[in-house]
CSV table of C-alpha atoms in Angstrom, one decimal:
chain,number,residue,atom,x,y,z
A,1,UNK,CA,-13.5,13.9,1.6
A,2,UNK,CA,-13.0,11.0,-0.7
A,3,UNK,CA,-13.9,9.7,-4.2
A,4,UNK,CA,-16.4,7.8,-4.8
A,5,UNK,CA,-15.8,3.8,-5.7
A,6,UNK,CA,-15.4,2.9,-9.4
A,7,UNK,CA,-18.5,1.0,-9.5
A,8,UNK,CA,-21.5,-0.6,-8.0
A,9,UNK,CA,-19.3,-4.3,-7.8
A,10,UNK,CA,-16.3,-2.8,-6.3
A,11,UNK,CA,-18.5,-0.8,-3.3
A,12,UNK,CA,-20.3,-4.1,-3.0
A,13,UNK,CA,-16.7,-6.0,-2.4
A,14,UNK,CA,-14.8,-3.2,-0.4
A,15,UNK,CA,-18.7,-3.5,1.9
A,16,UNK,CA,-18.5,-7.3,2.4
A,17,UNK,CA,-15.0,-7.1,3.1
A,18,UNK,CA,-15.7,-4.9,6.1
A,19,UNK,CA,-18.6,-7.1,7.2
A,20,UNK,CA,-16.2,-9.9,6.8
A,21,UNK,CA,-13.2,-8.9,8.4
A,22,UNK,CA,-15.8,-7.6,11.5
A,23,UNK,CA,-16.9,-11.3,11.8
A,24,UNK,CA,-13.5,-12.4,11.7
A,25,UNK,CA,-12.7,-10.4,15.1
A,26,UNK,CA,-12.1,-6.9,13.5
A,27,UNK,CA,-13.5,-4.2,15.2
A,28,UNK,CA,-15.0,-1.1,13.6
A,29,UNK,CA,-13.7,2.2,15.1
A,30,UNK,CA,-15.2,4.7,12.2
A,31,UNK,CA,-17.3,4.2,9.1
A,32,UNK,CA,-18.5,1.0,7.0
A,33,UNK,CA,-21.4,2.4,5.4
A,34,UNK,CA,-22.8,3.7,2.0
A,35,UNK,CA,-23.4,6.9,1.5
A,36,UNK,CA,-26.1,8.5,-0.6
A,37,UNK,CA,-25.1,12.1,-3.0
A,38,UNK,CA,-28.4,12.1,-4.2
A,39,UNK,CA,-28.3,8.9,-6.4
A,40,UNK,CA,-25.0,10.0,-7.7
A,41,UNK,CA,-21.7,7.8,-7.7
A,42,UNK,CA,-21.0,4.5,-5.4
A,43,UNK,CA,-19.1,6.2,-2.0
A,44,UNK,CA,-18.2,4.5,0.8
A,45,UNK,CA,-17.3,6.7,4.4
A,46,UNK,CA,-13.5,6.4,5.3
A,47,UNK,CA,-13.5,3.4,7.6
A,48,UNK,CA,-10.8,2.2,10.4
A,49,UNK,CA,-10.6,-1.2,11.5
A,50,UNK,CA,-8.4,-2.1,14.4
A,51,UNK,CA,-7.7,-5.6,16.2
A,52,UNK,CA,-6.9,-6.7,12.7
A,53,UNK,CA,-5.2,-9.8,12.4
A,54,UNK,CA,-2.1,-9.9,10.4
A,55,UNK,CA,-3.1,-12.5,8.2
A,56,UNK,CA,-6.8,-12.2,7.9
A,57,UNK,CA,-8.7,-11.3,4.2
A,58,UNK,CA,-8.9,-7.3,5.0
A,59,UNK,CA,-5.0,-7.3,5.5
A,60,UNK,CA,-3.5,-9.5,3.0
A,61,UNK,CA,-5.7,-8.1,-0.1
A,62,UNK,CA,-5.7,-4.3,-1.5
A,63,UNK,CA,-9.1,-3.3,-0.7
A,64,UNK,CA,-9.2,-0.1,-3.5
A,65,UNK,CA,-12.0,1.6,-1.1
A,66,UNK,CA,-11.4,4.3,1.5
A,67,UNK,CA,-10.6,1.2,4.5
A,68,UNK,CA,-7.7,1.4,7.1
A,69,UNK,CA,-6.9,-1.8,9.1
A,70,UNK,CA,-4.8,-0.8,12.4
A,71,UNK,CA,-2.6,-4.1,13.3
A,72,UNK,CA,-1.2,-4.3,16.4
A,73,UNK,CA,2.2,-5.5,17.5
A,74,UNK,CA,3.7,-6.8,20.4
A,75,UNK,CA,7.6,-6.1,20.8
A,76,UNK,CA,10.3,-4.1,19.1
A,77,UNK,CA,11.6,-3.0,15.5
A,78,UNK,CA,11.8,-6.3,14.6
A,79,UNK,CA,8.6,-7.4,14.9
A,80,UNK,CA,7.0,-4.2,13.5
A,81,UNK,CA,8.9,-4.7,10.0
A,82,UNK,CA,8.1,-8.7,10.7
A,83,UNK,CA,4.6,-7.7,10.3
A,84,UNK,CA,4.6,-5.1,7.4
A,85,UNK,CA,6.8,-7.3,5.2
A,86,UNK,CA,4.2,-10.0,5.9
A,87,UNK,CA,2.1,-9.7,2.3
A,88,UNK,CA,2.8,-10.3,-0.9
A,89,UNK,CA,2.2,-6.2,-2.1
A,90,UNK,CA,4.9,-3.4,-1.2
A,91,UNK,CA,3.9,-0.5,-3.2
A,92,UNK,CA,4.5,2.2,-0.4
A,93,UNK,CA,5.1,2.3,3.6
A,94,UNK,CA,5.1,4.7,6.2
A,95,UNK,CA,7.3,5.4,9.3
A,96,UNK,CA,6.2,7.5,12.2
A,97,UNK,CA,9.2,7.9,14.9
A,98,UNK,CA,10.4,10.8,17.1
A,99,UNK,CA,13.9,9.2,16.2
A,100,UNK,CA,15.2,10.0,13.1
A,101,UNK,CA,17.9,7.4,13.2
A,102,UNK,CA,15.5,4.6,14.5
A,103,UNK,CA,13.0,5.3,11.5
A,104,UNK,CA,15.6,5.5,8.6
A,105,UNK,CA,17.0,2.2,10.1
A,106,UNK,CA,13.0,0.8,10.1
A,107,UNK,CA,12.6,2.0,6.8
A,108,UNK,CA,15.7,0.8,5.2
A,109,UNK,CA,14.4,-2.8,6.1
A,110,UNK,CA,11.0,-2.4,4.4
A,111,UNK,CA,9.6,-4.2,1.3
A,112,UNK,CA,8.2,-1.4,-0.3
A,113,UNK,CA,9.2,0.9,-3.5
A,114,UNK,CA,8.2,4.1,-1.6
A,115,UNK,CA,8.8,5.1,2.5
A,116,UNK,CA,8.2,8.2,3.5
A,117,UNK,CA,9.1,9.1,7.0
A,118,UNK,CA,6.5,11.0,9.3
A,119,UNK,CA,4.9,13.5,7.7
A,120,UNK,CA,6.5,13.2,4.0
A,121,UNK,CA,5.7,12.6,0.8
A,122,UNK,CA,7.6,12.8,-2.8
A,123,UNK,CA,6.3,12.0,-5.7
A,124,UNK,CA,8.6,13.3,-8.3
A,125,UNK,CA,9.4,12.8,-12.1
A,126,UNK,CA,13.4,13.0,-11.1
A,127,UNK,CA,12.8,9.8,-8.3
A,128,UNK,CA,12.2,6.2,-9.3
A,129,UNK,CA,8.5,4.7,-8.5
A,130,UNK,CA,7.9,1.1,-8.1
A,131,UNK,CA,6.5,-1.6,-6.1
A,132,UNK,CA,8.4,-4.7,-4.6
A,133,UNK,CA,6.2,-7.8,-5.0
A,134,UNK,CA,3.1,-8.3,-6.9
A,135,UNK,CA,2.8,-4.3,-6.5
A,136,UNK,CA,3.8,-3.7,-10.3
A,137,UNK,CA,6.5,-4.7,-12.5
A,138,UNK,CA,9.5,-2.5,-13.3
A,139,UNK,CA,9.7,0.9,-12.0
A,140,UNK,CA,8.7,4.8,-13.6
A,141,UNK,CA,10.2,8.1,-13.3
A,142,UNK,CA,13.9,9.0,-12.7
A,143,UNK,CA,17.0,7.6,-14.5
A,144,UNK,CA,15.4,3.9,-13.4
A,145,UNK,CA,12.5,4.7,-15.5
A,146,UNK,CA,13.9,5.4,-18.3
A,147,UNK,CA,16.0,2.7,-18.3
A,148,UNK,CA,12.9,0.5,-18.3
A,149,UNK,CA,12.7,1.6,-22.5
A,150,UNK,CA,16.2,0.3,-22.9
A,151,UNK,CA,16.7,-3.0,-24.2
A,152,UNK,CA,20.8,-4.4,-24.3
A,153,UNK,CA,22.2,-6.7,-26.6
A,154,UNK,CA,25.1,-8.5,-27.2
A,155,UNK,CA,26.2,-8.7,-30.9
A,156,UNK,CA,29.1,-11.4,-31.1
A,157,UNK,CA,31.6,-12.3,-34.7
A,158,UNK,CA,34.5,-14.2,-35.4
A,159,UNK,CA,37.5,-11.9,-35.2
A,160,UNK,CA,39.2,-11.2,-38.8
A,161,UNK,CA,42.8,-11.8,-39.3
């Protein structure tokens, strides 16, 4: 289950999105339409798009609706952190790998405040949260975060003799 869409505008936008990135060559795998609870809130099914090009409207904007574009690569680590670095957000990323080693080296090379590995999340008050890119500005939590309250100055006078 999901929550419903802030408003009637945004289920409009996250909708013609979808039909959009369809026309474009998308292809819908699950979802894409309204749903009804009885006249009550704007919700929208959990939809997956795949054959998703890299650079089209669906993956180079947040959508803010329950949508999931699949993007396909051809070719090795490289090109796989080729093509999540390739937008301007970096908020958080995720690495699936039976190799431990191979994704902490794929995550280390990501543009994003948050990776989690497989099956992890942490969201804590003790670790730093922030975005890379237009993603936010300055960072929350940890010893980071506070340091975002901080401001230094330098006070300079003529030394006395």
């Amino acid at each position: 289950m999901v929550a419903p869409i802030i408003r009637a505008g945004q289920l409009d936008r996250i909708e013609a999105m979808v039909n959009r990135a369809v026309a474009d060559g998308g292809r819908l795998l699950v979802g894409d339409k309204r749903i009804d609870r009885n006249g009550k809130g704007f919700w929208f099914e959990p939809t997956v798009l795949v054959d998703v090009d890299e650079n089209s409207e669906i993956a180079q904007t947040e959508v803010f609706g329950p949508v999931l574009s699949v993007i396909r690569y051809e070719g090795d680590d490289d090109e796989a952190v080729r093509v999540a670095n390739n937008s301007q957000y970096g908020l958080a990323g995720y690495v699936q790998s039976r190799s431990e080693d191979r994704a902490w080296a794929v995550a280390n090379r990501l543009k994003a405040g948050t990776v989690n590995i497989n099956n992890s999340f942490y969201l804590s008050p003790d670790a730093p949260f922030g975005g890379y890119g237009i993603s936010g500005d300055g960072v929350e939590h940890g010893v980071a975060g506070f340091r975002e309250y901080l401001r230094i100055k330098s006070i300079s006078s003529p030394a006395h003799t």
